[in-house]
Tab-separated table of N, CA and C in Angstrom:
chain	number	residue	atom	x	y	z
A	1	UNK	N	80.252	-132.762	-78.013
A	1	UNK	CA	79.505	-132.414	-76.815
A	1	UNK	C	78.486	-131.344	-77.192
A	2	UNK	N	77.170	-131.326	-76.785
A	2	UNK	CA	76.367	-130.344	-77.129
A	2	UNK	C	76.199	-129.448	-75.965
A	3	UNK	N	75.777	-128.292	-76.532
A	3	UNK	CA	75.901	-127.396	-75.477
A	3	UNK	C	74.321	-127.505	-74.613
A	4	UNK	N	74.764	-126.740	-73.564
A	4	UNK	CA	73.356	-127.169	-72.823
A	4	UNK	C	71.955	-126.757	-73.001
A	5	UNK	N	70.867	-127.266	-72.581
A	5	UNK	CA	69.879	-126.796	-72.800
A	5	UNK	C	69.389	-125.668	-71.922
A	6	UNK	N	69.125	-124.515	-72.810
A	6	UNK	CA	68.539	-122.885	-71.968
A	6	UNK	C	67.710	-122.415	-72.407
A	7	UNK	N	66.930	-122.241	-71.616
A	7	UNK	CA	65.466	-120.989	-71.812
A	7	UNK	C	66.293	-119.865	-72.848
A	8	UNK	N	64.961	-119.292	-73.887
A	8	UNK	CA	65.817	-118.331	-74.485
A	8	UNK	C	64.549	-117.486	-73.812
A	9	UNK	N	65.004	-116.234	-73.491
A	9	UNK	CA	64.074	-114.531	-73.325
A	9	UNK	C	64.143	-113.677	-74.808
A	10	UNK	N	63.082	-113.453	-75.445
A	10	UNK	CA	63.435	-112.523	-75.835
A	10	UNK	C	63.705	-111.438	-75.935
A	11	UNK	N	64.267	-110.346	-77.237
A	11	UNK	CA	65.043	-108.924	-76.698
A	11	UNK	C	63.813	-108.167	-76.891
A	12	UNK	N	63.976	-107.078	-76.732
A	12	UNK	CA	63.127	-105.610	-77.413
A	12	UNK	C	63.597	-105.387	-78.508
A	13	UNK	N	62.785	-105.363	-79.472
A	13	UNK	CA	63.143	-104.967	-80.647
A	13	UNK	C	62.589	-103.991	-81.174
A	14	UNK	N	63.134	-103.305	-82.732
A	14	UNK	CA	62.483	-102.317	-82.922
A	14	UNK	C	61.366	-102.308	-83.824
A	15	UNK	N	60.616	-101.276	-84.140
A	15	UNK	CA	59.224	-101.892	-85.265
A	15	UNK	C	59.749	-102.120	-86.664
A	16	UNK	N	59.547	-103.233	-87.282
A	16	UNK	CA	59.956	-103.934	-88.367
A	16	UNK	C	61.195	-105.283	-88.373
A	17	UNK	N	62.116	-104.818	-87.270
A	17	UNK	CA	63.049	-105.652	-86.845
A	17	UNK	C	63.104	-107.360	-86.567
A	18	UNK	N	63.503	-108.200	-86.815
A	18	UNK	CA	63.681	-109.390	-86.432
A	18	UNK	C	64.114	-109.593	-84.836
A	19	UNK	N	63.062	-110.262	-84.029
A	19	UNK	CA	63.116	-110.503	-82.739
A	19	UNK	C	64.051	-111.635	-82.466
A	20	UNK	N	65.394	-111.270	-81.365
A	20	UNK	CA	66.722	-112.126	-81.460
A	20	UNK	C	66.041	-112.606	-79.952
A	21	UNK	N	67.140	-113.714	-79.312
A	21	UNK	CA	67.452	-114.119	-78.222
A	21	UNK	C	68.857	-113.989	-77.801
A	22	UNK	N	68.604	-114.309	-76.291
A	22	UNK	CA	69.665	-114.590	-75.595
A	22	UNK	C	69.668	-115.860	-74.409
A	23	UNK	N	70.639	-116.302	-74.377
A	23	UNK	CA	70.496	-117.368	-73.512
A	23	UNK	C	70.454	-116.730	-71.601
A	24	UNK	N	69.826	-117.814	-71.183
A	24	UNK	CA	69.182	-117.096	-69.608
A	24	UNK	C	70.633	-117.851	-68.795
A	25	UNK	N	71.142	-116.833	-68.142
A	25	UNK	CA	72.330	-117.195	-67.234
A	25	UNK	C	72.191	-117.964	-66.350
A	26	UNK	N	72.803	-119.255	-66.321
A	26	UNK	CA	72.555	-120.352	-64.974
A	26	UNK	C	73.393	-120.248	-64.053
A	27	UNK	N	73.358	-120.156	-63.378
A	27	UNK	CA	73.641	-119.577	-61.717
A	27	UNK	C	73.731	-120.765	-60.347
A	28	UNK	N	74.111	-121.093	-60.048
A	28	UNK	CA	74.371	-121.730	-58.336
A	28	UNK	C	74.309	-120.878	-57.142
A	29	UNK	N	74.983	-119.494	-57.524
A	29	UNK	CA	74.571	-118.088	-56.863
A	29	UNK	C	73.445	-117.819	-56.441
A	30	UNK	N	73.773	-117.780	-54.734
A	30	UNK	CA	72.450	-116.618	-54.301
A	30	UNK	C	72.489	-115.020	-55.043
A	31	UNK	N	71.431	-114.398	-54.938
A	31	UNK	CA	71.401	-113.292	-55.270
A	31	UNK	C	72.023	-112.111	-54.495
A	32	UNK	N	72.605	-111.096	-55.324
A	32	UNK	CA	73.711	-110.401	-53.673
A	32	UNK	C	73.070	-109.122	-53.936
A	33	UNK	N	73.817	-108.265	-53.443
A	33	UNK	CA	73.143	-106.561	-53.665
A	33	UNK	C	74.899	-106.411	-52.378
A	34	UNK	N	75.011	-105.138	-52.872
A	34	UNK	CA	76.353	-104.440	-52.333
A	34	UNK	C	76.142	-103.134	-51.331
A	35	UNK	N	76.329	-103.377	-49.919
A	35	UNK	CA	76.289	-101.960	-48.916
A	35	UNK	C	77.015	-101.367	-49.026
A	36	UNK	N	77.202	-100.130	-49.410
A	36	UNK	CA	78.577	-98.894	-49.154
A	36	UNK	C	78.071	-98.099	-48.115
A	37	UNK	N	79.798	-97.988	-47.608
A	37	UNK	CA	79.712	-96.810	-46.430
A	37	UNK	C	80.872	-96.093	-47.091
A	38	UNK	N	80.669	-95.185	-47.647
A	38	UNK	CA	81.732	-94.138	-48.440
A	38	UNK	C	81.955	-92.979	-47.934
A	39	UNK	N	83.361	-93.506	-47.714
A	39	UNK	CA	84.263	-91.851	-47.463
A	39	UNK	C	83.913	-91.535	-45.953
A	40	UNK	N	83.759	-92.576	-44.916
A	40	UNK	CA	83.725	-92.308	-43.294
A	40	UNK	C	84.959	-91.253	-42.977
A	41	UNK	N	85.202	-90.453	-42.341
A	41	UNK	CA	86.412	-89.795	-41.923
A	41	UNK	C	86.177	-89.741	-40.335
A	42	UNK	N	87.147	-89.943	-39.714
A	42	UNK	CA	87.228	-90.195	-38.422
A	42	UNK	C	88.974	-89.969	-37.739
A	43	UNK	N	88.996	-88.805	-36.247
A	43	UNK	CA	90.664	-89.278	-36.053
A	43	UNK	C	91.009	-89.985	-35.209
A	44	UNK	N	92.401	-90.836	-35.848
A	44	UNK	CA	92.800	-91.807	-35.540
A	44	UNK	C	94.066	-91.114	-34.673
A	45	UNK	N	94.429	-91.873	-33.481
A	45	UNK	CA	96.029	-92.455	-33.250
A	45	UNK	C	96.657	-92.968	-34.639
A	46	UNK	N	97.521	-92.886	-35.063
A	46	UNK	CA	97.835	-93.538	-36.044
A	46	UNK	C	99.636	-93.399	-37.200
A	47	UNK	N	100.163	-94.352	-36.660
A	47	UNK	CA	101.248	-94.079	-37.533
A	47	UNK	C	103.043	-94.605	-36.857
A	48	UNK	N	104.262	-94.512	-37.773
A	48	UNK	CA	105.096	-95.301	-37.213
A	48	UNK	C	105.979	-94.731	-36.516
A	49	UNK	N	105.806	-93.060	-36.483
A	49	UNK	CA	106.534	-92.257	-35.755
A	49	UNK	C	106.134	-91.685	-35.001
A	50	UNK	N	107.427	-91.307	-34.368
A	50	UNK	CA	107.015	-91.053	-32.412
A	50	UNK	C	105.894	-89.800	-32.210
A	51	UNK	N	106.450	-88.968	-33.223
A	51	UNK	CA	105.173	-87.361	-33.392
A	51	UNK	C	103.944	-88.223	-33.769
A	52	UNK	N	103.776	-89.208	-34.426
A	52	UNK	CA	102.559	-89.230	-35.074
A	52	UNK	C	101.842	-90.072	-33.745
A	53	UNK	N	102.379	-90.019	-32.811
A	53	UNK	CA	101.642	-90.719	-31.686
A	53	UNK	C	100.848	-89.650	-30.889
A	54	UNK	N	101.934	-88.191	-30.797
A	54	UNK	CA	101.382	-86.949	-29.960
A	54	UNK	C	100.124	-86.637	-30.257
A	55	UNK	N	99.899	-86.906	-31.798
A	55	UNK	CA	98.157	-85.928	-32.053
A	55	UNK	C	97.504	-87.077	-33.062
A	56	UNK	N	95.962	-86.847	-33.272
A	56	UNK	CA	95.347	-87.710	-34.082
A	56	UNK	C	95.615	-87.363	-35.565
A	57	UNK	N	95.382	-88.009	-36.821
A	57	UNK	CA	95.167	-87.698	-37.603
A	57	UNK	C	93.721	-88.001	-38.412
A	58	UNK	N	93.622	-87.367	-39.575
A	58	UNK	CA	92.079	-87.977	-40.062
A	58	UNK	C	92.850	-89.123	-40.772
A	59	UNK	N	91.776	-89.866	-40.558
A	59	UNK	CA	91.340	-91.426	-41.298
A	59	UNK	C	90.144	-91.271	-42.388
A	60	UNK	N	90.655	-91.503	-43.289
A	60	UNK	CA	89.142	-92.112	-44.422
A	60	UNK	C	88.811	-93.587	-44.659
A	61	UNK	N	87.856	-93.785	-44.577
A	61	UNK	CA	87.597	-95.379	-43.920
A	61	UNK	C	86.373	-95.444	-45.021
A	62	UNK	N	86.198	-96.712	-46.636
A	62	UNK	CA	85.116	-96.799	-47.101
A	62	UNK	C	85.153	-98.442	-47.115
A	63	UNK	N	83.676	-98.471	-46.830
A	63	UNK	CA	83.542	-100.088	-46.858
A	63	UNK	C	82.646	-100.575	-47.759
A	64	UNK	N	82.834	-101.399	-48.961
A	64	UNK	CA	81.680	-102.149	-49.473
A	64	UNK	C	80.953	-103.292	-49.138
A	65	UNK	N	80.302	-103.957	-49.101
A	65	UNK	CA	80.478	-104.885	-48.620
A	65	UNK	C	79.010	-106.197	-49.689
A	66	UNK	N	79.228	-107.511	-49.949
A	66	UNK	CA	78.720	-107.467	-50.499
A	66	UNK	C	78.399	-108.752	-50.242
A	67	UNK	N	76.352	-108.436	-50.034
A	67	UNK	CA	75.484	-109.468	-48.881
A	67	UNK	C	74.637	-110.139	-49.862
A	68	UNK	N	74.485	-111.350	-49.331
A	68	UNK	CA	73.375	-112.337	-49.923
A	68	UNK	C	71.861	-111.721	-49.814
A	69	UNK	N	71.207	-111.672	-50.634
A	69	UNK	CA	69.713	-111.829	-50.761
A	69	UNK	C	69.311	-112.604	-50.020
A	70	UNK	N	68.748	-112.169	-48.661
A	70	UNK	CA	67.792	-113.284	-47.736
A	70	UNK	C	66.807	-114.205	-49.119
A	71	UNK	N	66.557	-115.748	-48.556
A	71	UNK	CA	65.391	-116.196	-49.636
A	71	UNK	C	64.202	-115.196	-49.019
A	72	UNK	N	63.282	-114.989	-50.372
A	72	UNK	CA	62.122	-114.476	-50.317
A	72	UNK	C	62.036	-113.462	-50.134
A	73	UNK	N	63.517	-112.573	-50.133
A	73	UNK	CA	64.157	-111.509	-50.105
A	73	UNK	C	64.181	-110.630	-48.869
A	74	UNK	N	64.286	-109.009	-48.468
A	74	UNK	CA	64.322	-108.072	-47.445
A	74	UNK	C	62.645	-108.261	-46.878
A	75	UNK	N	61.746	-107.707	-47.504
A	75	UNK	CA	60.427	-107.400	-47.099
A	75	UNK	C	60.283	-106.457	-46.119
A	76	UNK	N	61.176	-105.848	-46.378
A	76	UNK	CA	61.248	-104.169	-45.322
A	76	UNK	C	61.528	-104.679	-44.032
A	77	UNK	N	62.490	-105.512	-43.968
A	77	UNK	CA	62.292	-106.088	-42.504
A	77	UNK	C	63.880	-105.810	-42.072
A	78	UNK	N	64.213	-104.945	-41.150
A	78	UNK	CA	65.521	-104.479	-40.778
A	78	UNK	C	66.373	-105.415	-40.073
A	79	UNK	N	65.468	-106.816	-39.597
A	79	UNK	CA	66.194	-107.827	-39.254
A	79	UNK	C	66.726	-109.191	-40.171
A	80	UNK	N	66.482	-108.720	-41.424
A	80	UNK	CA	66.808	-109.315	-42.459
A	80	UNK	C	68.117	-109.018	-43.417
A	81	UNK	N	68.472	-107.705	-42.710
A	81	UNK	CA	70.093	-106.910	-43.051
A	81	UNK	C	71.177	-106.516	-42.461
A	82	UNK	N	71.927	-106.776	-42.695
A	82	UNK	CA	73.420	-106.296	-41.889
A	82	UNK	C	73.247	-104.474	-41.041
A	83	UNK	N	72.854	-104.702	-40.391
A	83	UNK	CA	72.918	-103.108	-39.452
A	83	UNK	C	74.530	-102.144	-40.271
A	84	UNK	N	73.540	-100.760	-40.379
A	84	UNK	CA	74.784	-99.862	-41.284
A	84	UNK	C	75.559	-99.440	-39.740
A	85	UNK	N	74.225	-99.429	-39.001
A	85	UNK	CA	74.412	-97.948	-37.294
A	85	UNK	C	75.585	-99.040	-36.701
A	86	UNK	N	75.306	-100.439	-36.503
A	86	UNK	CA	76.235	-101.121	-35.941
A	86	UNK	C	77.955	-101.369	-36.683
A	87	UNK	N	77.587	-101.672	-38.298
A	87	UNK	CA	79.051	-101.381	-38.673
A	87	UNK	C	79.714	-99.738	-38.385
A	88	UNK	N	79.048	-98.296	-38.781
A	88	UNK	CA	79.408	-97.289	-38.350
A	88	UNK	C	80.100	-97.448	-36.777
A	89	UNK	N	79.066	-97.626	-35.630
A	89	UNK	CA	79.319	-97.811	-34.653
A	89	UNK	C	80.849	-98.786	-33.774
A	90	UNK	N	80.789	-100.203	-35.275
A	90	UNK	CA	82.072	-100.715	-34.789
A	90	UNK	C	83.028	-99.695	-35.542
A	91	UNK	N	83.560	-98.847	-36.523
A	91	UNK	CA	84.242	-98.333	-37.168
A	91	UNK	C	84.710	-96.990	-36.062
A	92	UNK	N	83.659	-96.501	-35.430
A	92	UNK	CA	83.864	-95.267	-34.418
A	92	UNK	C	84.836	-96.427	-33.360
A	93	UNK	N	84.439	-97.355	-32.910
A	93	UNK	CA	84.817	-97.736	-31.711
A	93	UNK	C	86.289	-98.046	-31.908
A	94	UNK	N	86.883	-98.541	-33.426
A	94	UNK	CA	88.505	-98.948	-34.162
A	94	UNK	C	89.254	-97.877	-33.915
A	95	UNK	N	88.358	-96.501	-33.809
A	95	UNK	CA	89.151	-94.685	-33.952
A	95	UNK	C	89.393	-94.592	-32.773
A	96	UNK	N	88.270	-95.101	-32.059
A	96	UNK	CA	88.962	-94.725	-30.116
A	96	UNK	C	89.861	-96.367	-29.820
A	97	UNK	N	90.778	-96.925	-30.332
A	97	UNK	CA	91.127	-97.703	-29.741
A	97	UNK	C	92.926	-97.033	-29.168
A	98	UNK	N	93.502	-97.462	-28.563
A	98	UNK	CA	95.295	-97.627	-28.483
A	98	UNK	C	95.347	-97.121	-29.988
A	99	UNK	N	96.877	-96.114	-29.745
A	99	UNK	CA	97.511	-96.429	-31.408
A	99	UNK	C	97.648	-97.580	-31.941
A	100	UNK	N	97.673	-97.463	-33.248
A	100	UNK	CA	97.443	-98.250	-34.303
A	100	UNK	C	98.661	-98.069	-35.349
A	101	UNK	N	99.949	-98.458	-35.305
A	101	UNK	CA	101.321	-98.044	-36.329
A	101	UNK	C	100.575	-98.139	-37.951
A	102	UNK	N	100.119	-99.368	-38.591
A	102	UNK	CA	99.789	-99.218	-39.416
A	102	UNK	C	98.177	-99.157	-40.259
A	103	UNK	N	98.195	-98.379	-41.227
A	103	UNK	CA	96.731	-98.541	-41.998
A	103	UNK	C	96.373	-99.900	-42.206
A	104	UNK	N	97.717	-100.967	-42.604
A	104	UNK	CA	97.142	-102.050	-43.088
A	104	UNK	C	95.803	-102.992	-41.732
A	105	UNK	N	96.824	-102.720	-40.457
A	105	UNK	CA	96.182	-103.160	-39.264
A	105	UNK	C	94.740	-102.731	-39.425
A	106	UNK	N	94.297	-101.580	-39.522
A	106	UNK	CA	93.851	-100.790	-39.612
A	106	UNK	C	92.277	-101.401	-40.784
A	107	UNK	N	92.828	-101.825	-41.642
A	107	UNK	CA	92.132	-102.391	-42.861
A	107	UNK	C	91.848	-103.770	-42.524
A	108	UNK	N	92.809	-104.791	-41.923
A	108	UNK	CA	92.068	-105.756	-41.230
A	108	UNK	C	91.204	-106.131	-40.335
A	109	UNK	N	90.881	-105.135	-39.234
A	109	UNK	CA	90.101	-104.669	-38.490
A	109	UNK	C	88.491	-104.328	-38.722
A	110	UNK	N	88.895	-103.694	-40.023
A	110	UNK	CA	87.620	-103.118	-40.839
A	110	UNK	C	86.923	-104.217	-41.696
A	111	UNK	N	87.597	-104.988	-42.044
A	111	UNK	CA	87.247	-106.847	-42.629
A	111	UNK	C	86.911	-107.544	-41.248
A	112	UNK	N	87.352	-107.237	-40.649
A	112	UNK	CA	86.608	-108.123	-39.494
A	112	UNK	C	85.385	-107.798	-39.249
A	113	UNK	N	84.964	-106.461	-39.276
A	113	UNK	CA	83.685	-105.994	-38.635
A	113	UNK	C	82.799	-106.115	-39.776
A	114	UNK	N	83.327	-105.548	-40.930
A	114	UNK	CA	82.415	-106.076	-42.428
A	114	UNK	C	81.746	-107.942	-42.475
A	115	UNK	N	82.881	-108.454	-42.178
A	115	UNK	CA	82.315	-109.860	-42.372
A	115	UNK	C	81.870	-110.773	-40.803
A	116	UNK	N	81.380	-109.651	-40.107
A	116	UNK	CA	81.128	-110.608	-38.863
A	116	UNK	C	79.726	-111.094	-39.644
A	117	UNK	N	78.907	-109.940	-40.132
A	117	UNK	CA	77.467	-110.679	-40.200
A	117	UNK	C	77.690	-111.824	-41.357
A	118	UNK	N	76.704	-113.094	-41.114
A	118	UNK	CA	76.983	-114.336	-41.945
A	118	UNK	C	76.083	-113.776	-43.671
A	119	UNK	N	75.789	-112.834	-43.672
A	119	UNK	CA	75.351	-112.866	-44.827
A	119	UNK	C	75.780	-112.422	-45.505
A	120	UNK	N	76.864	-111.858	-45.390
A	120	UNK	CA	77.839	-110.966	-45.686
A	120	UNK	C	79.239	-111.850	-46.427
A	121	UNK	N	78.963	-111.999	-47.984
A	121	UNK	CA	79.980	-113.064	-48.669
A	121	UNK	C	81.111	-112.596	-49.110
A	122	UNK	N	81.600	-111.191	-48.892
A	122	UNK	CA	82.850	-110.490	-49.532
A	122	UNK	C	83.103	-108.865	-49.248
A	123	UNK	N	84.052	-108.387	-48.803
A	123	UNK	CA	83.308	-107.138	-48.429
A	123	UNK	C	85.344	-106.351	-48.415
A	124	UNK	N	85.180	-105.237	-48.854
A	124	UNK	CA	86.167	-104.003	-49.065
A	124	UNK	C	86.677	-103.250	-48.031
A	125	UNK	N	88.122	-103.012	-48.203
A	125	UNK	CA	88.223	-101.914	-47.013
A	125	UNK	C	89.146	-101.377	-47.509
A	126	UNK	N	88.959	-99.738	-47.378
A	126	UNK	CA	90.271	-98.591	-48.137
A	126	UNK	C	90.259	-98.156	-47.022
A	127	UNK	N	91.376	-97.744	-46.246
A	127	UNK	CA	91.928	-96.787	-45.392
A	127	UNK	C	92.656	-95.713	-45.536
A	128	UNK	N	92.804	-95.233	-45.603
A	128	UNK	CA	93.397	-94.005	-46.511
A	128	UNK	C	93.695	-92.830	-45.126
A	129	UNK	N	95.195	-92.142	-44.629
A	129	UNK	CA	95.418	-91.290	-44.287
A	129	UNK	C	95.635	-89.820	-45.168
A	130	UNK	N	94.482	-88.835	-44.776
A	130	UNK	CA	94.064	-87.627	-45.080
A	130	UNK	C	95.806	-86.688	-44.974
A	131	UNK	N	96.533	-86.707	-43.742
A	131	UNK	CA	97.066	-85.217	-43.916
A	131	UNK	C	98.621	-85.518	-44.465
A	132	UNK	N	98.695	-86.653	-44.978
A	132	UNK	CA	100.267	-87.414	-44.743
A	132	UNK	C	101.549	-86.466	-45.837
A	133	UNK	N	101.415	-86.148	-46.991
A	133	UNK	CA	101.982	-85.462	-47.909
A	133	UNK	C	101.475	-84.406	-49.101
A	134	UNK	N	101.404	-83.077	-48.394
A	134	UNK	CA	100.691	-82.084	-49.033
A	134	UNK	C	100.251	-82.405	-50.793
A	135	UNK	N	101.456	-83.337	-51.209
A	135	UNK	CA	101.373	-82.921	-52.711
A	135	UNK	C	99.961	-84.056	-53.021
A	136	UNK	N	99.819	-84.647	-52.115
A	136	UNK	CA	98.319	-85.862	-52.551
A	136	UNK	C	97.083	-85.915	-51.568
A	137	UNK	N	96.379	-86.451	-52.094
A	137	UNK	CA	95.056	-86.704	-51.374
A	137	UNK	C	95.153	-87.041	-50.184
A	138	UNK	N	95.473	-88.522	-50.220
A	138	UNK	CA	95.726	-89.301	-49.394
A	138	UNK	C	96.985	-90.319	-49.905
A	139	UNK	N	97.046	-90.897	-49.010
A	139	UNK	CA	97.893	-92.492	-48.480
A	139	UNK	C	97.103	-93.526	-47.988
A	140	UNK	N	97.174	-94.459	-48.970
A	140	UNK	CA	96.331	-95.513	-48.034
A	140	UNK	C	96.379	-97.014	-48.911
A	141	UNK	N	95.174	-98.221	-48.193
A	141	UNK	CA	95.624	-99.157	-48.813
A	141	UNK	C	94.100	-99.449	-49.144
A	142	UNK	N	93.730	-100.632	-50.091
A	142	UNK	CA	92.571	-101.095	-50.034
A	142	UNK	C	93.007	-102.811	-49.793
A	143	UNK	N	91.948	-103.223	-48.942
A	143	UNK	CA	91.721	-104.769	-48.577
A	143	UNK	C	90.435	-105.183	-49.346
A	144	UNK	N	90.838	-106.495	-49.906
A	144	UNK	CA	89.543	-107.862	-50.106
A	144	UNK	C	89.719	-108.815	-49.294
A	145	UNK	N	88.328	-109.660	-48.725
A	145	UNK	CA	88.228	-110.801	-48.190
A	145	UNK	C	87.254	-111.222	-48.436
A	146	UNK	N	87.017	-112.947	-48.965
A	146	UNK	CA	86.013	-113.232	-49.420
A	146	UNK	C	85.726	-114.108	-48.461
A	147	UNK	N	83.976	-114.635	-48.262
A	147	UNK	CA	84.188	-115.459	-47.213
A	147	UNK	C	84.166	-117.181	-48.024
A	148	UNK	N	84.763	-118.298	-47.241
A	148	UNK	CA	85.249	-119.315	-47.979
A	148	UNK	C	84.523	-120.321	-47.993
A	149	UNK	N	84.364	-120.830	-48.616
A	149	UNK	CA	82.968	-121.735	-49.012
A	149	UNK	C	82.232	-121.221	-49.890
């Protein structure tokens, strides 16, 4: 079987050097680019005991999320991208909801709002409780969901 046929690019080389190649990566892939919202902190209701219902705690909430290249790309056009103010905005609205027993809930919630927009092919969620055991940072979990197709 022969291998396939590929454009070669060449490298930069240095002065005197022999100019190499590399083969050009073939792809089926749209082009993506990755949104972060890092390190949101917000307080939550949150947790499986009866005290942890009396008062809020902080939440750390980071989302990646990771969107298709419109064709012909952005062109500075804000209706061509996943709104940050509207994911922020759904993330504030998860903090004022009813308690919430667990982070994991918590992290599915945050995949929901990451992947409502359709351009949006895979996207992260760490939840992480701030005050839970002096000797660490935090407690928390991270979620993936890819979208299928």
């Amino acid at each position: 079987m022969s291998a396939p046929n590929r454009s070669l690019i060449p490298l930069v080389t240095r002065a005197g050097s022999k100019p190499t190649a590399f083969p050009v990566a073939e792809t089926s892939r749209a082009a993506t680019y990755l949104i972060r919202l890092r390190h949101f902190v917000v307080p939550m209701s949150i947790g499986v005991y009866a005290h942890e219902e009396q008062r809020h705690q902080r939440v750390r909430i980071s989302v990646e999320m990771e969107v298709e290249l419109p064709p012909g790309g952005i062109g500075d056009d804000i209706g061509r991208v996943p709104s940050y103010e509207g994911l922020v905005q759904g993330l504030q609205a998860l903090a004022e909801r009813e308690h919430v027993r667990l982070i994991e809930t918590v992290a599915e919630h945050v995949l929901d709002l990451a992947m409502a927009h359709p351009m949006v092919l895979r996207a992260v969620a760490e939840v992480e409780k701030l005050d839970v055991f002096p000797e660490a940072e935090s407690i928390g979990v991270r979620f993936e969901r890819r979208r299928e197709g």
